[in-house]
Amino acid sequence: MNTNPTLADSTPCLISPTVSTVRAQGQPLKLGIMASGSGSNFEAVADAIASQQLNAEIQVLIYNNPGIKAVARAERWGVPAVLLNHRDYKRREDLDTAIVEVFRQYKVEWVVMAGWMRLVTPVLINAFPDRIINIHPSLLPSFKGVKAVEQAIEAGVKIAGCTVHLVRIEVDSGPILLQAAVPVLPDDRPETLHARIQVQEHRILPQAIALVQRGRSL
Ligand code: GAR
C-alpha cells in the first residue's frame, strides 16, 4: 500500500548532471533518429527544438516496424520517415549498412536511438564513432537489455530511472551522459512505472543532445 499519497502526485525525480539549455549560436546539430515504437522520445526532441531549447534539426527518422505511431509524429513535424524493415534483411549488418546509407544521404551528424529495439553492429557504430546516443529505461548498468522496467520491478528496487549513453558494441554499456531517477511505488505495474520513467526520458534525452552539442561547439 502507498503510505505516502503525496509521493505519487509530486513524482520526485533526480536528474544528474544538471544541464542548462544550449546556446543557440552555431550550426544546428543534424540529427538522425531511430525508433521502433510510439516515438514519444522523438516527439520530445522535436518539441525541444521547436521551443529553442535545443539547437538541432531532425534530418530523418528511420523506423523498422510498419505502422508505428512514430511515423505519424514525424509527418506532423515535417520530418522524412524512412522504413527499413529488419525482416527484409538477412543479417543485422545488412540492416545497419542500409541505415548508414540513409543517414549519409540526409547528412546526419549525430544518431539518436530513441526506442530502437534492435541490436546494432559495428557497421553502424563505426560509421558514427562516439556520435550515437541511446536512451534506456533503467539506471544503467542495472537492467540492461529487453524488459528493463519489468526487470526493475522483479528485482524489488525502490528507485528506478532512465539513462542516456553513448553506444558501444556491448549492449547498453557505453559512457553515461545523463541519468534520471524516479521512485518505484509499492503498487507499481510495469506500465505505471514506465510512464513515470518516460516523463523523465522526455527531459533527459533533449538535455543529453544539448550536452553533446555543447561539447562540439567548445
Ligand atoms: C523508451 O522507454 C526507451 O527508453 C525504450 O523504449 C521506449 C521507447 O518509447 N528503449 C529501450 O528499451 C531500448 N533498450 P518511445 O517510442 O515512446 O520513445
PDB file of C-alpha atoms and ligand atoms in Angstrom:
ATOM      1  CA  MET A   1       0.000   0.000   0.000  1.00  0.00           C
ATOM      2  CA  ASN A   2       1.155   3.524  -0.720  1.00  0.00           C
ATOM      3  CA  THR A   3       1.618   5.070   2.707  1.00  0.00           C
ATOM      4  CA  ASN A   4       2.588   8.410   1.269  1.00  0.00           C
ATOM      5  CA  PRO A   5      -0.168   9.646  -1.055  1.00  0.00           C
ATOM      6  CA  THR A   6       1.730  12.801  -1.957  1.00  0.00           C
ATOM      7  CA  LEU A   7       4.592  10.773  -3.413  1.00  0.00           C
ATOM      8  CA  ALA A   8       2.655   9.645  -6.479  1.00  0.00           C
ATOM      9  CA  ASP A   9       1.369  13.166  -7.133  1.00  0.00           C
ATOM     10  CA  SER A  10       4.625  15.011  -6.889  1.00  0.00           C
ATOM     11  CA  THR A  11       6.682  12.344  -8.724  1.00  0.00           C
ATOM     12  CA  PRO A  12      10.023  13.390  -7.302  1.00  0.00           C
ATOM     13  CA  CYS A  13      12.988  12.823  -9.536  1.00  0.00           C
ATOM     14  CA  LEU A  14      16.687  13.463  -9.604  1.00  0.00           C
ATOM     15  CA  ILE A  15      18.489  14.314 -12.824  1.00  0.00           C
ATOM     16  CA  SER A  16      22.269  14.292 -12.975  1.00  0.00           C
ATOM     17  CA  PRO A  17      24.190  16.113 -14.232  1.00  0.00           C
ATOM     18  CA  THR A  18      22.039  19.227 -14.474  1.00  0.00           C
ATOM     19  CA  VAL A  19      22.326  20.703 -17.944  1.00  0.00           C
ATOM     20  CA  SER A  20      21.321  24.198 -18.908  1.00  0.00           C
ATOM     21  CA  THR A  21      19.814  24.751 -22.314  1.00  0.00           C
ATOM     22  CA  VAL A  22      22.312  25.043 -25.106  1.00  0.00           C
ATOM     23  CA  ARG A  23      23.430  28.320 -26.568  1.00  0.00           C
ATOM     24  CA  ALA A  24      21.768  28.832 -29.888  1.00  0.00           C
ATOM     25  CA  GLN A  25      24.707  30.120 -31.915  1.00  0.00           C
ATOM     26  CA  GLY A  26      26.475  27.948 -34.429  1.00  0.00           C
ATOM     27  CA  GLN A  27      25.155  25.466 -36.898  1.00  0.00           C
ATOM     28  CA  PRO A  28      22.302  23.281 -35.675  1.00  0.00           C
ATOM     29  CA  LEU A  29      23.272  19.697 -34.963  1.00  0.00           C
ATOM     30  CA  LYS A  30      21.971  17.451 -37.742  1.00  0.00           C
ATOM     31  CA  LEU A  31      20.214  14.523 -36.094  1.00  0.00           C
ATOM     32  CA  GLY A  32      19.107  11.162 -37.436  1.00  0.00           C
ATOM     33  CA  ILE A  33      16.613   9.430 -35.153  1.00  0.00           C
ATOM     34  CA  MET A  34      15.860   5.692 -34.989  1.00  0.00           C
ATOM     35  CA  ALA A  35      12.596   4.438 -33.471  1.00  0.00           C
ATOM     36  CA  SER A  36      10.714   1.163 -33.239  1.00  0.00           C
ATOM     37  CA  GLY A  37       7.548   2.195 -31.425  1.00  0.00           C
ATOM     38  CA  SER A  38       5.462   5.076 -30.174  1.00  0.00           C
ATOM     39  CA  GLY A  39       8.071   7.754 -30.806  1.00  0.00           C
ATOM     40  CA  SER A  40       7.347   9.817 -27.707  1.00  0.00           C
ATOM     41  CA  ASN A  41      11.081  10.450 -27.346  1.00  0.00           C
ATOM     42  CA  PHE A  42      11.255  11.549 -30.977  1.00  0.00           C
ATOM     43  CA  GLU A  43       8.470  13.995 -30.125  1.00  0.00           C
ATOM     44  CA  ALA A  44      10.327  15.253 -27.038  1.00  0.00           C
ATOM     45  CA  VAL A  45      13.368  16.081 -29.178  1.00  0.00           C
ATOM     46  CA  ALA A  46      11.215  17.776 -31.832  1.00  0.00           C
ATOM     47  CA  ASP A  47       9.471  19.794 -29.093  1.00  0.00           C
ATOM     48  CA  ALA A  48      12.784  20.873 -27.555  1.00  0.00           C
ATOM     49  CA  ILE A  49      13.983  22.063 -30.964  1.00  0.00           C
ATOM     50  CA  ALA A  50      10.726  23.931 -31.666  1.00  0.00           C
ATOM     51  CA  SER A  51      10.890  25.686 -28.299  1.00  0.00           C
ATOM     52  CA  GLN A  52      14.537  26.583 -28.941  1.00  0.00           C
ATOM     53  CA  GLN A  53      15.883  24.599 -26.030  1.00  0.00           C
ATOM     54  CA  LEU A  54      17.948  22.637 -28.477  1.00  0.00           C
ATOM     55  CA  ASN A  55      19.890  23.927 -31.462  1.00  0.00           C
ATOM     56  CA  ALA A  56      19.355  20.971 -33.760  1.00  0.00           C
ATOM     57  CA  GLU A  57      17.460  19.717 -36.790  1.00  0.00           C
ATOM     58  CA  ILE A  58      15.975  16.276 -37.251  1.00  0.00           C
ATOM     59  CA  GLN A  59      17.063  15.310 -40.757  1.00  0.00           C
ATOM     60  CA  VAL A  60      15.282  11.953 -40.896  1.00  0.00           C
ATOM     61  CA  LEU A  61      13.512   9.305 -38.843  1.00  0.00           C
ATOM     62  CA  ILE A  62      14.376   5.668 -39.554  1.00  0.00           C
ATOM     63  CA  TYR A  63      11.859   3.113 -38.319  1.00  0.00           C
ATOM     64  CA  ASN A  64      11.707  -0.674 -38.595  1.00  0.00           C
ATOM     65  CA  ASN A  65       8.097  -1.545 -37.777  1.00  0.00           C
ATOM     66  CA  PRO A  66       5.445  -0.548 -40.340  1.00  0.00           C
ATOM     67  CA  GLY A  67       2.537   1.491 -38.984  1.00  0.00           C
ATOM     68  CA  ILE A  68       4.087   2.632 -35.704  1.00  0.00           C
ATOM     69  CA  LYS A  69       2.955   5.866 -34.074  1.00  0.00           C
ATOM     70  CA  ALA A  70       6.380   7.442 -34.516  1.00  0.00           C
ATOM     71  CA  VAL A  71       5.693   7.803 -38.251  1.00  0.00           C
ATOM     72  CA  ALA A  72       2.578   9.909 -37.728  1.00  0.00           C
ATOM     73  CA  ARG A  73       4.555  12.087 -35.344  1.00  0.00           C
ATOM     74  CA  ALA A  74       7.294  12.560 -37.947  1.00  0.00           C
ATOM     75  CA  GLU A  75       4.712  13.521 -40.560  1.00  0.00           C
ATOM     76  CA  ARG A  76       3.235  16.126 -38.211  1.00  0.00           C
ATOM     77  CA  TRP A  77       6.689  17.647 -37.715  1.00  0.00           C
ATOM     78  CA  GLY A  78       7.511  17.517 -41.418  1.00  0.00           C
ATOM     79  CA  VAL A  79      10.380  15.097 -40.855  1.00  0.00           C
ATOM     80  CA  PRO A  80      11.006  12.497 -43.593  1.00  0.00           C
ATOM     81  CA  ALA A  81      10.418   8.966 -42.299  1.00  0.00           C
ATOM     82  CA  VAL A  82      12.204   6.015 -43.919  1.00  0.00           C
ATOM     83  CA  LEU A  83      11.094   2.443 -43.287  1.00  0.00           C
ATOM     84  CA  LEU A  84      13.918  -0.079 -43.047  1.00  0.00           C
ATOM     85  CA  ASN A  85      12.129  -3.221 -42.012  1.00  0.00           C
ATOM     86  CA  HIS A  86      14.588  -5.563 -40.298  1.00  0.00           C
ATOM     87  CA  ARG A  87      12.552  -8.528 -41.581  1.00  0.00           C
ATOM     88  CA  ASP A  88      13.797  -7.693 -45.100  1.00  0.00           C
ATOM     89  CA  TYR A  89      17.462  -8.146 -44.173  1.00  0.00           C
ATOM     90  CA  LYS A  90      19.269 -11.447 -43.702  1.00  0.00           C
ATOM     91  CA  ARG A  91      21.910 -10.162 -41.327  1.00  0.00           C
ATOM     92  CA  ARG A  92      21.962  -7.358 -38.745  1.00  0.00           C
ATOM     93  CA  GLU A  93      24.968  -5.919 -40.618  1.00  0.00           C
ATOM     94  CA  ASP A  94      22.892  -5.585 -43.803  1.00  0.00           C
ATOM     95  CA  LEU A  95      20.230  -3.571 -41.986  1.00  0.00           C
ATOM     96  CA  ASP A  96      22.915  -1.375 -40.439  1.00  0.00           C
ATOM     97  CA  THR A  97      24.526  -0.817 -43.862  1.00  0.00           C
ATOM     98  CA  ALA A  98      21.162   0.433 -45.139  1.00  0.00           C
ATOM     99  CA  ILE A  99      20.767   2.663 -42.068  1.00  0.00           C
ATOM    100  CA  VAL A 100      24.201   4.214 -42.637  1.00  0.00           C
ATOM    101  CA  GLU A 101      23.353   4.866 -46.301  1.00  0.00           C
ATOM    102  CA  VAL A 102      20.156   6.716 -45.380  1.00  0.00           C
ATOM    103  CA  PHE A 103      21.902   8.748 -42.699  1.00  0.00           C
ATOM    104  CA  ARG A 104      24.682   9.695 -45.129  1.00  0.00           C
ATOM    105  CA  GLN A 105      22.093  10.668 -47.738  1.00  0.00           C
ATOM    106  CA  TYR A 106      20.448  13.010 -45.191  1.00  0.00           C
ATOM    107  CA  LYS A 107      23.810  14.365 -43.996  1.00  0.00           C
ATOM    108  CA  VAL A 108      23.260  13.203 -40.434  1.00  0.00           C
ATOM    109  CA  GLU A 109      25.975  14.102 -37.908  1.00  0.00           C
ATOM    110  CA  TRP A 110      24.614  12.511 -34.710  1.00  0.00           C
ATOM    111  CA  VAL A 111      22.422   9.449 -34.376  1.00  0.00           C
ATOM    112  CA  VAL A 112      19.797   9.140 -31.641  1.00  0.00           C
ATOM    113  CA  MET A 113      18.363   5.720 -30.823  1.00  0.00           C
ATOM    114  CA  ALA A 114      15.011   6.761 -29.361  1.00  0.00           C
ATOM    115  CA  GLY A 115      13.345   3.464 -28.571  1.00  0.00           C
ATOM    116  CA  TRP A 116      15.217   1.428 -31.223  1.00  0.00           C
ATOM    117  CA  MET A 117      14.594  -2.185 -30.243  1.00  0.00           C
ATOM    118  CA  ARG A 118      17.222  -3.905 -32.426  1.00  0.00           C
ATOM    119  CA  LEU A 119      20.809  -4.739 -31.586  1.00  0.00           C
ATOM    120  CA  VAL A 120      23.227  -2.647 -33.628  1.00  0.00           C
ATOM    121  CA  THR A 121      26.528  -3.826 -35.086  1.00  0.00           C
ATOM    122  CA  PRO A 122      29.989  -2.301 -35.667  1.00  0.00           C
ATOM    123  CA  VAL A 123      28.782  -1.344 -39.168  1.00  0.00           C
ATOM    124  CA  LEU A 124      26.634   1.422 -37.669  1.00  0.00           C
ATOM    125  CA  ILE A 125      28.763   2.142 -34.608  1.00  0.00           C
ATOM    126  CA  ASN A 126      31.982   2.602 -36.599  1.00  0.00           C
ATOM    127  CA  ALA A 127      30.252   4.826 -39.171  1.00  0.00           C
ATOM    128  CA  PHE A 128      29.419   7.326 -36.400  1.00  0.00           C
ATOM    129  CA  PRO A 129      32.209   6.890 -33.847  1.00  0.00           C
ATOM    130  CA  ASP A 130      31.178   8.358 -30.466  1.00  0.00           C
ATOM    131  CA  ARG A 131      28.240  10.025 -32.188  1.00  0.00           C
ATOM    132  CA  ILE A 132      25.421   7.588 -31.413  1.00  0.00           C
ATOM    133  CA  ILE A 133      23.332   8.007 -28.291  1.00  0.00           C
ATOM    134  CA  ASN A 134      20.745   5.689 -26.816  1.00  0.00           C
ATOM    135  CA  ILE A 135      18.035   6.078 -24.217  1.00  0.00           C
ATOM    136  CA  HIS A 136      17.339   3.120 -21.968  1.00  0.00           C
ATOM    137  CA  PRO A 137      14.607   2.813 -19.302  1.00  0.00           C
ATOM    138  CA  SER A 138      16.807   1.846 -16.368  1.00  0.00           C
ATOM    139  CA  LEU A 139      19.589   3.215 -14.238  1.00  0.00           C
ATOM    140  CA  LEU A 140      22.426   1.517 -16.093  1.00  0.00           C
ATOM    141  CA  PRO A 141      24.427  -0.605 -15.521  1.00  0.00           C
ATOM    142  CA  SER A 142      21.380  -2.221 -13.857  1.00  0.00           C
ATOM    143  CA  PHE A 143      18.784  -3.951 -16.016  1.00  0.00           C
ATOM    144  CA  LYS A 144      20.360  -3.991 -19.468  1.00  0.00           C
ATOM    145  CA  GLY A 145      18.562  -5.429 -22.466  1.00  0.00           C
ATOM    146  CA  VAL A 146      14.869  -6.053 -23.005  1.00  0.00           C
ATOM    147  CA  LYS A 147      12.079  -5.559 -20.465  1.00  0.00           C
ATOM    148  CA  ALA A 148      14.208  -3.273 -18.289  1.00  0.00           C
ATOM    149  CA  VAL A 149      11.203  -1.906 -16.382  1.00  0.00           C
ATOM    150  CA  GLU A 150       9.890  -5.411 -15.694  1.00  0.00           C
ATOM    151  CA  GLN A 151      13.378  -6.405 -14.514  1.00  0.00           C
ATOM    152  CA  ALA A 152      13.416  -3.463 -12.062  1.00  0.00           C
ATOM    153  CA  ILE A 153      10.041  -4.399 -10.568  1.00  0.00           C
ATOM    154  CA  GLU A 154      11.038  -8.050 -10.396  1.00  0.00           C
ATOM    155  CA  ALA A 155      14.239  -7.116  -8.521  1.00  0.00           C
ATOM    156  CA  GLY A 156      12.247  -5.081  -5.999  1.00  0.00           C
ATOM    157  CA  VAL A 157      14.320  -1.924  -6.387  1.00  0.00           C
ATOM    158  CA  LYS A 158      12.904   1.218  -4.767  1.00  0.00           C
ATOM    159  CA  ILE A 159      14.455   3.648  -7.207  1.00  0.00           C
ATOM    160  CA  ALA A 160      14.325   3.216 -10.978  1.00  0.00           C
ATOM    161  CA  GLY A 161      15.026   5.582 -13.829  1.00  0.00           C
ATOM    162  CA  CYS A 162      16.489   6.094 -17.258  1.00  0.00           C
ATOM    163  CA  THR A 163      19.884   6.623 -18.832  1.00  0.00           C
ATOM    164  CA  VAL A 164      21.202   8.339 -21.937  1.00  0.00           C
ATOM    165  CA  HIS A 165      24.555   6.953 -23.005  1.00  0.00           C
ATOM    166  CA  LEU A 166      26.932   6.708 -25.931  1.00  0.00           C
ATOM    167  CA  VAL A 167      26.544   3.467 -27.837  1.00  0.00           C
ATOM    168  CA  ARG A 168      29.247   0.804 -27.747  1.00  0.00           C
ATOM    169  CA  ILE A 169      29.332  -2.709 -29.191  1.00  0.00           C
ATOM    170  CA  GLU A 170      28.298  -4.337 -25.924  1.00  0.00           C
ATOM    171  CA  VAL A 171      24.603  -3.683 -25.420  1.00  0.00           C
ATOM    172  CA  ASP A 172      23.593  -0.801 -23.075  1.00  0.00           C
ATOM    173  CA  SER A 173      27.186  -0.344 -21.967  1.00  0.00           C
ATOM    174  CA  GLY A 174      28.651   2.926 -23.295  1.00  0.00           C
ATOM    175  CA  PRO A 175      29.724   6.016 -21.338  1.00  0.00           C
ATOM    176  CA  ILE A 176      26.791   7.550 -19.467  1.00  0.00           C
ATOM    177  CA  LEU A 177      25.800  11.117 -20.384  1.00  0.00           C
ATOM    178  CA  LEU A 178      22.770  11.695 -18.150  1.00  0.00           C
ATOM    179  CA  GLN A 179      20.508   9.801 -15.785  1.00  0.00           C
ATOM    180  CA  ALA A 180      17.193  10.490 -14.083  1.00  0.00           C
ATOM    181  CA  ALA A 181      15.946   8.594 -11.048  1.00  0.00           C
ATOM    182  CA  VAL A 182      12.312   8.133 -10.007  1.00  0.00           C
ATOM    183  CA  PRO A 183      10.712   6.270  -7.104  1.00  0.00           C
ATOM    184  CA  VAL A 184       9.162   2.846  -7.550  1.00  0.00           C
ATOM    185  CA  LEU A 185       5.799   2.921  -5.787  1.00  0.00           C
ATOM    186  CA  PRO A 186       4.507  -0.102  -3.878  1.00  0.00           C
ATOM    187  CA  ASP A 187       1.612  -0.757  -6.246  1.00  0.00           C
ATOM    188  CA  ASP A 188       3.530  -0.108  -9.475  1.00  0.00           C
ATOM    189  CA  ARG A 189       2.974  -2.278 -12.511  1.00  0.00           C
ATOM    190  CA  PRO A 190       5.412  -2.140 -15.452  1.00  0.00           C
ATOM    191  CA  GLU A 191       3.092   0.285 -17.295  1.00  0.00           C
ATOM    192  CA  THR A 192       2.760   2.739 -14.386  1.00  0.00           C
ATOM    193  CA  LEU A 193       6.482   2.723 -13.633  1.00  0.00           C
ATOM    194  CA  HIS A 194       7.358   3.030 -17.322  1.00  0.00           C
ATOM    195  CA  ALA A 195       5.024   6.044 -17.640  1.00  0.00           C
ATOM    196  CA  ARG A 196       6.799   7.728 -14.713  1.00  0.00           C
ATOM    197  CA  ILE A 197      10.192   6.951 -16.248  1.00  0.00           C
ATOM    198  CA  GLN A 198       9.118   8.258 -19.657  1.00  0.00           C
ATOM    199  CA  VAL A 199       8.269  11.684 -18.215  1.00  0.00           C
ATOM    200  CA  GLN A 200      11.946  11.910 -17.289  1.00  0.00           C
ATOM    201  CA  GLU A 201      13.155  10.388 -20.562  1.00  0.00           C
ATOM    202  CA  HIS A 202      11.492  13.252 -22.358  1.00  0.00           C
ATOM    203  CA  ARG A 203      13.540  15.663 -20.273  1.00  0.00           C
ATOM    204  CA  ILE A 204      16.945  13.999 -20.333  1.00  0.00           C
ATOM    205  CA  LEU A 205      17.098  12.969 -23.974  1.00  0.00           C
ATOM    206  CA  PRO A 206      16.977  16.570 -25.289  1.00  0.00           C
ATOM    207  CA  GLN A 207      19.285  17.612 -22.450  1.00  0.00           C
ATOM    208  CA  ALA A 208      21.818  14.967 -23.426  1.00  0.00           C
ATOM    209  CA  ILE A 209      21.736  16.136 -27.032  1.00  0.00           C
ATOM    210  CA  ALA A 210      22.289  19.682 -25.755  1.00  0.00           C
ATOM    211  CA  LEU A 211      25.252  18.359 -23.789  1.00  0.00           C
ATOM    212  CA  VAL A 212      26.916  16.801 -26.826  1.00  0.00           C
ATOM    213  CA  GLN A 213      26.208  19.901 -28.865  1.00  0.00           C
ATOM    214  CA  ARG A 214      27.914  21.999 -26.229  1.00  0.00           C
ATOM    215  CA  GLY A 215      30.911  19.670 -26.402  1.00  0.00           C
ATOM    216  CA  ARG A 216      31.026  20.043 -30.156  1.00  0.00           C
ATOM    217  CA  SER A 217      30.911  23.837 -30.057  1.00  0.00           C
ATOM    218  CA  LEU A 218      33.538  24.295 -27.320  1.00  0.00           C
TER     219      LEU A 218
HETATM  220  C1  GAR B   1      11.588   4.188 -24.157  1.00  0.00           C
HETATM  221  O1  GAR B   1      11.127   3.985 -22.861  1.00  0.00           O
HETATM  222  C2  GAR B   1      13.054   3.810 -24.262  1.00  0.00           C
HETATM  223  O2  GAR B   1      13.764   4.036 -23.091  1.00  0.00           O
HETATM  224  C3  GAR B   1      12.941   2.325 -24.544  1.00  0.00           C
HETATM  225  O3  GAR B   1      11.874   2.213 -25.441  1.00  0.00           O
HETATM  226  C4  GAR B   1      10.913   3.223 -25.134  1.00  0.00           C
HETATM  227  C5  GAR B   1      10.511   3.911 -26.416  1.00  0.00           C
HETATM  228  O4  GAR B   1       9.475   4.795 -26.188  1.00  0.00           O
HETATM  229  N1  GAR B   1      14.161   1.845 -25.132  1.00  0.00           N
HETATM  230  C6  GAR B   1      14.667   0.650 -24.857  1.00  0.00           C
HETATM  231  O5  GAR B   1      14.118  -0.147 -24.117  1.00  0.00           O
HETATM  232  C7  GAR B   1      15.967   0.351 -25.559  1.00  0.00           C
HETATM  233  N2  GAR B   1      16.646  -0.715 -24.921  1.00  0.00           N
HETATM  234  P1  GAR B   1       9.012   5.826 -27.327  1.00  0.00           P
HETATM  235  O6  GAR B   1       8.868   5.024 -28.605  1.00  0.00           O
HETATM  236  O7  GAR B   1       7.695   6.339 -26.838  1.00  0.00           O
HETATM  237  O8  GAR B   1      10.064   6.888 -27.436  1.00  0.00           O
END
